[in-house]
Coordinates of C-alpha atoms in Angstrom, one line a residue:
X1 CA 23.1 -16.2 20.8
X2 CA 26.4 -16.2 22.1
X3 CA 27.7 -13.3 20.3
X4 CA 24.7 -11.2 22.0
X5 CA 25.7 -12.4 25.1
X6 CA 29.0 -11.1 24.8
X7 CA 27.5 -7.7 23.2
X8 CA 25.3 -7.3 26.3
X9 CA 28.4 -7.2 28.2
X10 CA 29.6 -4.4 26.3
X11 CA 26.8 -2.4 26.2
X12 CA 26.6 -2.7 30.2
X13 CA 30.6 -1.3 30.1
X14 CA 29.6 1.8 28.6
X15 CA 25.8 2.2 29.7
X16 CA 25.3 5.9 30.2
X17 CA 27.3 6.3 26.6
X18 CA 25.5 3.5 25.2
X19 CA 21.5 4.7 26.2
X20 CA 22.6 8.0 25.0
X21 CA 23.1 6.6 21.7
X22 CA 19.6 4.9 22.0
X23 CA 18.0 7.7 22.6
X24 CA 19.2 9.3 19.9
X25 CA 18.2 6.6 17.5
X26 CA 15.0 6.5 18.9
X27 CA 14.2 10.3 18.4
X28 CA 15.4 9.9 15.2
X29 CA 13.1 7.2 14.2
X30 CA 10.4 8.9 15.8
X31 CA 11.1 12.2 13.8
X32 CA 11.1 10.5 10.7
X33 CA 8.1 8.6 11.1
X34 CA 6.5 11.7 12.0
X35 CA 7.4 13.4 8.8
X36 CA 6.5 10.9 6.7
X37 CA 3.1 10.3 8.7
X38 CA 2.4 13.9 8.4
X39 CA 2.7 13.3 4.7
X40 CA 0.6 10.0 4.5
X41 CA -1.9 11.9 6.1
X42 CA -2.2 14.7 3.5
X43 CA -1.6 12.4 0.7
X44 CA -4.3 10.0 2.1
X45 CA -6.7 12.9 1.5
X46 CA -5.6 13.6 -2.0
X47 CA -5.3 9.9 -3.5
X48 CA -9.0 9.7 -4.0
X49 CA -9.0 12.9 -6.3
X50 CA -5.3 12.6 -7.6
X51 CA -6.2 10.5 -10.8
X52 CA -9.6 12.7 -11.7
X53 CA -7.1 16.5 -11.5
X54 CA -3.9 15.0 -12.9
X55 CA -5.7 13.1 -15.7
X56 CA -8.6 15.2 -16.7
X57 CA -9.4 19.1 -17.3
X58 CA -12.0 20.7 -15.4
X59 CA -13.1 23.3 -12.2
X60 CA -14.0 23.2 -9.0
X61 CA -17.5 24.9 -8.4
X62 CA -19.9 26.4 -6.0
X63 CA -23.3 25.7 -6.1
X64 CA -24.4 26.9 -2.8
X65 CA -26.1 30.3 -3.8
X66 CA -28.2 28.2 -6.5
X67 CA -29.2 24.5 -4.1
X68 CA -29.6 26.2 -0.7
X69 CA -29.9 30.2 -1.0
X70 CA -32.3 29.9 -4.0
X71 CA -31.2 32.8 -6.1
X72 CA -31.4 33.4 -9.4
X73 CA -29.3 32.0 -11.8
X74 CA -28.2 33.6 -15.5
X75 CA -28.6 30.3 -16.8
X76 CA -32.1 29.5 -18.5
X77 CA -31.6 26.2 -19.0
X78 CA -30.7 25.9 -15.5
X79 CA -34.4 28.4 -14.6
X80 CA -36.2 26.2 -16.2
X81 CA -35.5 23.2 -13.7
X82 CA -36.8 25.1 -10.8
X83 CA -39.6 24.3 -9.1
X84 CA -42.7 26.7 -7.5
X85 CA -40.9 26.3 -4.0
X86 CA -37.8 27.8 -5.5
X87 CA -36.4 24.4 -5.1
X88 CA -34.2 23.0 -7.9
X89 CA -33.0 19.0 -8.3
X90 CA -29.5 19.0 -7.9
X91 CA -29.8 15.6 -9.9
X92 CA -31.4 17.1 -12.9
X93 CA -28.4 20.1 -12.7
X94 CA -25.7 17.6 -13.1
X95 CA -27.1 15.9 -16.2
X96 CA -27.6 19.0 -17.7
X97 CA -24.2 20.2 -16.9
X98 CA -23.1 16.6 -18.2
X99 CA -25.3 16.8 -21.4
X100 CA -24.6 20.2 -22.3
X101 CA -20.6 20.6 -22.2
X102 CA -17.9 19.6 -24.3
X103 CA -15.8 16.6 -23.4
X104 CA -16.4 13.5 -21.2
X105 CA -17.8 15.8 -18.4
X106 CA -18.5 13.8 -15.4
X107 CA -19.5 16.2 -12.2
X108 CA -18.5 14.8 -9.2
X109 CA -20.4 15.5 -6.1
X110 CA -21.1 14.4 -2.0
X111 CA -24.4 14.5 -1.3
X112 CA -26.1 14.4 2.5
X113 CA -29.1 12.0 3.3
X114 CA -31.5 13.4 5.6
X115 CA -34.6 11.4 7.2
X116 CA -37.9 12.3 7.9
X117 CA -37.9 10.4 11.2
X118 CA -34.8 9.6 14.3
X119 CA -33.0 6.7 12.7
X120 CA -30.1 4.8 12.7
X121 CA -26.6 6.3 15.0
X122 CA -27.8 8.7 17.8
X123 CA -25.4 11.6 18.8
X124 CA -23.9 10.6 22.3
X125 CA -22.5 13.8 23.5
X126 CA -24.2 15.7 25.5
X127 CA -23.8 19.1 24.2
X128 CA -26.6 17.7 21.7
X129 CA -28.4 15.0 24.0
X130 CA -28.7 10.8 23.4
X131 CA -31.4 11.6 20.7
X132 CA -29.5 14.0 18.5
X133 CA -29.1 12.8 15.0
X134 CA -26.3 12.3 12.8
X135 CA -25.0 13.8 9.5
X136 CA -25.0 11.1 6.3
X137 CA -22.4 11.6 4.1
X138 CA -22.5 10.0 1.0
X139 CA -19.4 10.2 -1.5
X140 CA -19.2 9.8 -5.6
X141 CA -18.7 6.1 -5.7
X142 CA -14.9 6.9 -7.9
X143 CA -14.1 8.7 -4.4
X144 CA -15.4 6.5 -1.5
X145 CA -13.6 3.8 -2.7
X146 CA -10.6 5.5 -2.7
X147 CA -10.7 7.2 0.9
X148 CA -9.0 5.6 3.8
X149 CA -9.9 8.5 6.6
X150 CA -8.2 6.5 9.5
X151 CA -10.4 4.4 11.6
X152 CA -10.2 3.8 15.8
X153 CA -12.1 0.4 15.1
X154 CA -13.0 -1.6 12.1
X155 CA -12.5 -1.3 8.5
X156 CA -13.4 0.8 5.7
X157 CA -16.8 -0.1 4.3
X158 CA -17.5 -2.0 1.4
X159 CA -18.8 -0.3 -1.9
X160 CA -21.3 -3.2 -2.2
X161 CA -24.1 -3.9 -0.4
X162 CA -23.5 -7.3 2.5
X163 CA -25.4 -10.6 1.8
X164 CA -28.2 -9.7 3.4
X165 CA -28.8 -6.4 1.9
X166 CA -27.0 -4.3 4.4
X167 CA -25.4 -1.2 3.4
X168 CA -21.8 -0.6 5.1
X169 CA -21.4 2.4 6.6
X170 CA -18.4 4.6 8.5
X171 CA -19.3 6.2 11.3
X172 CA -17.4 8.7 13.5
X173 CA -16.7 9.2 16.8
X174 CA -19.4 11.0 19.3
X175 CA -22.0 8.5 18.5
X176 CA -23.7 5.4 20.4
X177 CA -22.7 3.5 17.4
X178 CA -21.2 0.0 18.2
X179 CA -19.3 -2.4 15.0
X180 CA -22.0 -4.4 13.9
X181 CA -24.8 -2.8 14.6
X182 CA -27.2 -2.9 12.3
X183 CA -30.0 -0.1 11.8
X184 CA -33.2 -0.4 9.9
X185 CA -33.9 3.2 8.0
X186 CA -35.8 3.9 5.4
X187 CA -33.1 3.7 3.2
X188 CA -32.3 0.0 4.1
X189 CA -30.4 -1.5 6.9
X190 CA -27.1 0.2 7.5
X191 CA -24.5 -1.9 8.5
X192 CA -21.5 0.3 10.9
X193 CA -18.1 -1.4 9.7
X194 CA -15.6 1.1 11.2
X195 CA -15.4 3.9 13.5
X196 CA -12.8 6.8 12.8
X197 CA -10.5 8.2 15.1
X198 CA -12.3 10.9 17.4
X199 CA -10.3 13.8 15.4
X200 CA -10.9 13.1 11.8
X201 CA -12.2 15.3 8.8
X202 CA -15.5 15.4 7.3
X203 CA -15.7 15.1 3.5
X204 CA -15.4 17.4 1.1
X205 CA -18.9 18.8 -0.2
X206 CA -19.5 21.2 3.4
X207 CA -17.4 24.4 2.4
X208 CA -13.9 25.3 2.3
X209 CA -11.8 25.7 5.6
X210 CA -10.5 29.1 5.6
X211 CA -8.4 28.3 9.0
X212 CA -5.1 28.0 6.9
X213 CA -4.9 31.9 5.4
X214 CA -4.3 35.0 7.0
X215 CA -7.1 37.0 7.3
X216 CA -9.8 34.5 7.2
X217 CA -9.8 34.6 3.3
X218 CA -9.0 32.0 1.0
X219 CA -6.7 32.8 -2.3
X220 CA -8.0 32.1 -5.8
X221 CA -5.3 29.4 -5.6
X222 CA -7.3 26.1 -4.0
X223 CA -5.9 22.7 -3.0
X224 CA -7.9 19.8 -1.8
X225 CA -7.0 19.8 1.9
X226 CA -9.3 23.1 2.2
X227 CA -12.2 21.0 0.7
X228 CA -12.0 18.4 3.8
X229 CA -13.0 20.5 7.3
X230 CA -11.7 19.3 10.6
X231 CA -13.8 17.5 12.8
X232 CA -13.6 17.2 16.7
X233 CA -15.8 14.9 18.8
X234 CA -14.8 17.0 21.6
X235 CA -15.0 20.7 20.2
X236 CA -16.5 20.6 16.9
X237 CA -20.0 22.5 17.2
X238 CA -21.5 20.1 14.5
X239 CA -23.1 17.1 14.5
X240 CA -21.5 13.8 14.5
X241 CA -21.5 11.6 11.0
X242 CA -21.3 8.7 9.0
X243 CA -19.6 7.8 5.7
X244 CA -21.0 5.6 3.0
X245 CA -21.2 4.6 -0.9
X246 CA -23.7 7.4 -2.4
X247 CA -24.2 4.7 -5.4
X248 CA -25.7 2.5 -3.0
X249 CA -28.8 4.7 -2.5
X250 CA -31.8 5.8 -4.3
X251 CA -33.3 8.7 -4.5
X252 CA -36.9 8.3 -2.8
X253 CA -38.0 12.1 -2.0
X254 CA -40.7 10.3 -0.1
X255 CA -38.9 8.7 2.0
X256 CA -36.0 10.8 3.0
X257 CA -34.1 14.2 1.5
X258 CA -31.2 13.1 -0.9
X259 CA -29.1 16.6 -1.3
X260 CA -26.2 17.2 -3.0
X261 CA -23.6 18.9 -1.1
X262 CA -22.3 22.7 -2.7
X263 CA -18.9 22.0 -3.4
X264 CA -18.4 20.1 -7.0
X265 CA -15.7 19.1 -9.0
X266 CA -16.7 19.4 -12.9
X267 CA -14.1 17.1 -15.4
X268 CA -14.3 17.7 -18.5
X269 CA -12.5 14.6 -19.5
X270 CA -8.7 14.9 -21.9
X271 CA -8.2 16.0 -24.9
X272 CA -10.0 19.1 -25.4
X273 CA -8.4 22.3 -26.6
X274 CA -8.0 25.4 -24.6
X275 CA -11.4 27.3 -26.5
X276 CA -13.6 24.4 -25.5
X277 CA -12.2 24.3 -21.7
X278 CA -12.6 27.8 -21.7
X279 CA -16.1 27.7 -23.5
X280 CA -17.2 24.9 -21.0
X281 CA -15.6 26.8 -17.9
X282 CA -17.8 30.3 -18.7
X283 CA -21.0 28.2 -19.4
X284 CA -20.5 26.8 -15.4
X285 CA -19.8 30.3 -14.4
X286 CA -23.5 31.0 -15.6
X287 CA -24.6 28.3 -12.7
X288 CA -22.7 28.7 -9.9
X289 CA -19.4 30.5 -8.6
X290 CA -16.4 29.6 -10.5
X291 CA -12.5 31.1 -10.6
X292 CA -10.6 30.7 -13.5
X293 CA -7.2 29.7 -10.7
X294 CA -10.0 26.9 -9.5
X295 CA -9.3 24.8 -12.4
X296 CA -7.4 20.9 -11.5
X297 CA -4.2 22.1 -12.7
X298 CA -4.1 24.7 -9.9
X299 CA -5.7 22.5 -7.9
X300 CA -2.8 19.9 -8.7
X301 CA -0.4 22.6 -8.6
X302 CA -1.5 23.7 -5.2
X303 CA -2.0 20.3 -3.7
X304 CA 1.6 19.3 -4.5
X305 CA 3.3 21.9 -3.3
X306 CA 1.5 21.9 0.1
X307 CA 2.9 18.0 0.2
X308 CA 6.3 19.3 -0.6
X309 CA 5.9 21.7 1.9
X310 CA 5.9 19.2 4.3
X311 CA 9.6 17.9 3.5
X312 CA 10.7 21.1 2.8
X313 CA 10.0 22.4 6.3
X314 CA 11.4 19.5 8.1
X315 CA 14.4 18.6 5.8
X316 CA 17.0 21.1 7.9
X317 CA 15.9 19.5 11.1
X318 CA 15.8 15.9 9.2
X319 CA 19.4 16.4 8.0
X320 CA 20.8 17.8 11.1
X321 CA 19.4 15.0 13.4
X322 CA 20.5 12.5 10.7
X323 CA 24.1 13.8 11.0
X324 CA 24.4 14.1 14.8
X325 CA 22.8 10.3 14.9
X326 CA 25.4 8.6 12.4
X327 CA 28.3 10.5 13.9
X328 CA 27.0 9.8 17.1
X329 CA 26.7 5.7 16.1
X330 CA 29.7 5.8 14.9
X331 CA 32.2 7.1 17.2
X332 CA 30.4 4.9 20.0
X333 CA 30.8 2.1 18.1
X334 CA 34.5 2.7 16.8
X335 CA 35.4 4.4 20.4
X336 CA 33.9 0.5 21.9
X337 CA 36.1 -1.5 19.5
X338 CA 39.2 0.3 20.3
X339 CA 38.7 -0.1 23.9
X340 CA 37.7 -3.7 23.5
X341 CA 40.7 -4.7 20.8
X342 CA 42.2 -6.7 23.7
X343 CA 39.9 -8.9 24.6
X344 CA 39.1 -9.2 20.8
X345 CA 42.6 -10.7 20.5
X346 CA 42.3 -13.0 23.5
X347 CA 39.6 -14.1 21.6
X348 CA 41.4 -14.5 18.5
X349 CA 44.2 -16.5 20.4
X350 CA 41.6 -18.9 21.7
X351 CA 40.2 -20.0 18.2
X352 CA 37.8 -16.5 17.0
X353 CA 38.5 -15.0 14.1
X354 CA 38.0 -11.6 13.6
X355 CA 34.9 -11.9 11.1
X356 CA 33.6 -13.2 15.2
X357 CA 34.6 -10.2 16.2
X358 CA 32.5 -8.4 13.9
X359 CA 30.0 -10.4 14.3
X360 CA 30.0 -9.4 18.2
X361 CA 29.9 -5.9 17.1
X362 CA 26.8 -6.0 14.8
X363 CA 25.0 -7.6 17.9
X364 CA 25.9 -4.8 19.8
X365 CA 24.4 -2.4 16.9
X366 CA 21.2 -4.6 16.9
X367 CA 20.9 -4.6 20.4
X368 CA 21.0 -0.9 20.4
X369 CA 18.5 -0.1 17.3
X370 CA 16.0 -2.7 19.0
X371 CA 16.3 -1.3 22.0
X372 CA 15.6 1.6 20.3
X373 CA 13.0 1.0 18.0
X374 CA 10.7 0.0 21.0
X375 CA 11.5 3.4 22.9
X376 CA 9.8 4.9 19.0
X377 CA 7.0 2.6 19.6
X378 CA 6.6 3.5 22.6
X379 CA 6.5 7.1 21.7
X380 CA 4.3 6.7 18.9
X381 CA 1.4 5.1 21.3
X382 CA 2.4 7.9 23.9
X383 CA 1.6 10.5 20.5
X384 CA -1.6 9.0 20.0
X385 CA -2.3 9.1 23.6
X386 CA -2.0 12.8 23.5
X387 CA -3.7 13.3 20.7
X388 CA -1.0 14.6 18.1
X389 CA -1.6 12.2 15.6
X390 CA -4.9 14.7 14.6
X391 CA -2.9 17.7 16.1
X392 CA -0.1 17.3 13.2
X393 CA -1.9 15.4 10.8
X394 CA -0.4 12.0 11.6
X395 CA -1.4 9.1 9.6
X396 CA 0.9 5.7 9.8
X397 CA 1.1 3.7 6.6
X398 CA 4.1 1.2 5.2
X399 CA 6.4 3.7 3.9
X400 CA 7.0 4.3 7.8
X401 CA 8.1 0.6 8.2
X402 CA 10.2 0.7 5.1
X403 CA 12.0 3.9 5.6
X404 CA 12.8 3.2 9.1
X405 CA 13.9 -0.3 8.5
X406 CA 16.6 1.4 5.7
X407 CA 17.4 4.0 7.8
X408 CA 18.5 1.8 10.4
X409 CA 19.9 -0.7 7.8
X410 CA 22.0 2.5 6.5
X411 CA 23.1 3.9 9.7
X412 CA 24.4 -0.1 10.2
X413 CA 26.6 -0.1 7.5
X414 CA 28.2 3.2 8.0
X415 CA 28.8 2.3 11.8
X416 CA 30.1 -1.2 11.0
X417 CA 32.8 0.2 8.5
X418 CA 35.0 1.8 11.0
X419 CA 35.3 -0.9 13.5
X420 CA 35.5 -3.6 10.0
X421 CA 38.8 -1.5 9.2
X422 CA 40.4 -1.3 12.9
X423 CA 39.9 -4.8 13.0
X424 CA 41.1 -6.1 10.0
X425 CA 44.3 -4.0 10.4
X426 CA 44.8 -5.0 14.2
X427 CA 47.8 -8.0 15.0
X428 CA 46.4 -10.3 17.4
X429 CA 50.0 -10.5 19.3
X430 CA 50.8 -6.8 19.0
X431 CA 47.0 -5.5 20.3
X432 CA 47.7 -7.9 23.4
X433 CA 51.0 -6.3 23.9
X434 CA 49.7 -2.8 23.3
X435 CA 47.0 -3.3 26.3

């Protein structure tokens, strides 16, 4: 304690020097953080997909034309499935899609539950009214369990049912939905477990968001950030929704529409040689709307470079604010010592030795980066205050606390060297005399 007494006094010579340097350390840390946030937050949306593309072959599809325009497809097998209404099962498409190709096809698909009857979460905004009610999302058990959209309250539900039956659900914000409540539906009780943040993205089945190209029109080349659409409880011109486990719901067409969402991703599993992907990948073509660049390698491809993109953009700035930091540190720290070497050797005569010294200095350091690291806290809460944490894509994770715990413990190092050398080369006698 008593070397950060005597590091408090130093930092109180040189204030308006020393909060510079806190500053300074603070934006940086808040930079960082930012970048790497920005990254959590499109990686978070990838993770749940990331082992089906990287490990598998396959396409993404479009089934929209066949489940909810009704036209014609040039697929007989698939004709033959569809009903006097014009109405095909979008359950019985995706085992014959699974039967029929080569491989270990698996499709994997969102679906939306509609009821008969007003259930369960009630839009509360009223640009649709207290009674207006809410889209269900339900997502391919391999994906749900996966997805961590980030949540204002709560936790992310459970792929299991509770107890006493309940199925957990995620609902988001613009809703009179509480934690804990439970609603009785006709597809069982539903259980609300977490709320998301008010700015979140709905899940991928609903189209592709076209807001990132010029000229409205998406390129052949996909990625899966496209597949997840923005959602605002403020501005979005859609209804509010909940998350949950599709596997934990039956199909009852008399009780409630079960439909599968248009947007599917086909695997066909490893190992199969560039005829049968191809064979496979012209047979889907005869279903629904398929590009040869939508395949998971592109989608892989794609995906990874708009991560990089993320550190590629930001390095110059990273680098630059890295450098200006350090050099910063370091001079104040070094420019302190030097000004302080006398009363480091009065110290010395009365019984320190210099390894006290140093120790004096590190507190200083501390002092500063603590200092500092609540000014980035601070600014963080102040960001999600203002909404940027949805604006930029923000999502906080532990690779913020371990970067900026060894950026801080690198920029120690590199500021304690100078001052370690000055010190050790100093004479006791001769610094008194000097001063």
């Amino acid at each position: 304690m008593k070397y950060f007494k005597m590091a408090y006094n130093l930092i109180v010579s040189r204030f308006i020097f020393t909060l510079i340097i806190i500053l300074e350390v603070a934006a940086l840390l808040i930079l960082s953080n930012t970048i790497i946030g920005v990254y959590n937050g499109k990686n978070m949306m990838y993770k749940p997909y990331k082992d089906i593309f990287e490990n598998n072959s396959g396409v993404a599809m479009d089934v929209n034309d066949l489940l909810w325009l009704r036209r014609e497809t040039q697929n007989s097998d698939v004709e033959k499935l569809r009903e006097e209404s014009g109405y095909i099962d979008a359950s019985k498409v995706i085992k014959l899609i699974e039967d029929k190709l080569e491989g270990d096809v698996k499709v994997y698909s969102n679906a939306k539950l509609e009821f008969f009857e007003s259930v369960g979460p009630k839009g509360a905004e009223e640009r649709y009214g207290a009674s207006e009610n809410i889209d269900y999302f339900l997502l391919d058990d391999e994906i749900f369990g996966k997805l961590r959209l980030p949540l204002a309250q709560g936790r992310w539900a459970s792929s299991e049912k509770t107890p006493n039956g309940e199925i957990e659900i995620v609902v988001s914000g613009g809703t009179d939905a509480k934690l804990g409540n439970v609603y009785d539906t006709p597809a069982g009780k539903l259980k609300v477990v977490g709320i998301l943040t008010d700015n979140t993205y709905m899940p991928p089945g609903q189209g592709y968001d076209e807001a990132d190209y010029e000229g409205g029109l998406p390129p052949e080349e996909r990625n899966i950030f496209g597949y997840y659409l923005p959602f605002d409880t403020e501005v979005s011109m859609v209804p509010s929704f909940c998350i949950a486990d599709k596997m934990l719901f039956e199909i009852a067409p008399d009780k409630y529409s079960f439909i599968e969402c248009s947007d599917w991703f086909v695997s066909y599993g490893e190992g199969l040689t560039d005829e049968q992907i191809k064979s496979n990948t012209e047979y889907l073509k005869t279903i629904g709307y398929v590009e040869d660049k939508w395949d998971f390698s592109t989608i892989v491809d794609e995906s990874n470079k708009k991560l990089n993109d993320i550190y590629l953009r930001m390095l110059p700035i990273m680098i630059t604010a890295v450098v200006v930091v350090i050099a910063g540190l370091i001079g104040s720290v070094a420019m302190s010592t030097i000004r302080q070497m006398k009363t480091f050797g009065i110290f010395f005569l009365c019984g320190c030795r210099w390894r006290d010294c140093i120790k004096i200095i590190s507190a200083n350091i501390i002092m500063v980066f603590g200092i500092a690291v609540i000014l980035a806290i601070a600014g963080g809460f102040a960001m999600s205050t203002l909404n940027l944490e949805y604006l930029i894509g923000f999502s906080p994770d532990w690779n913020n606390l371990i970067f900026s715990i060894g950026i801080l413990g690198v920029m120690y190092l590199l500021s304690i060297i100078l001052p370690h050398n000055i010190i050790k080369s100093s004479s006791p006698v001769e610094t008194i005399k000097e001063n």
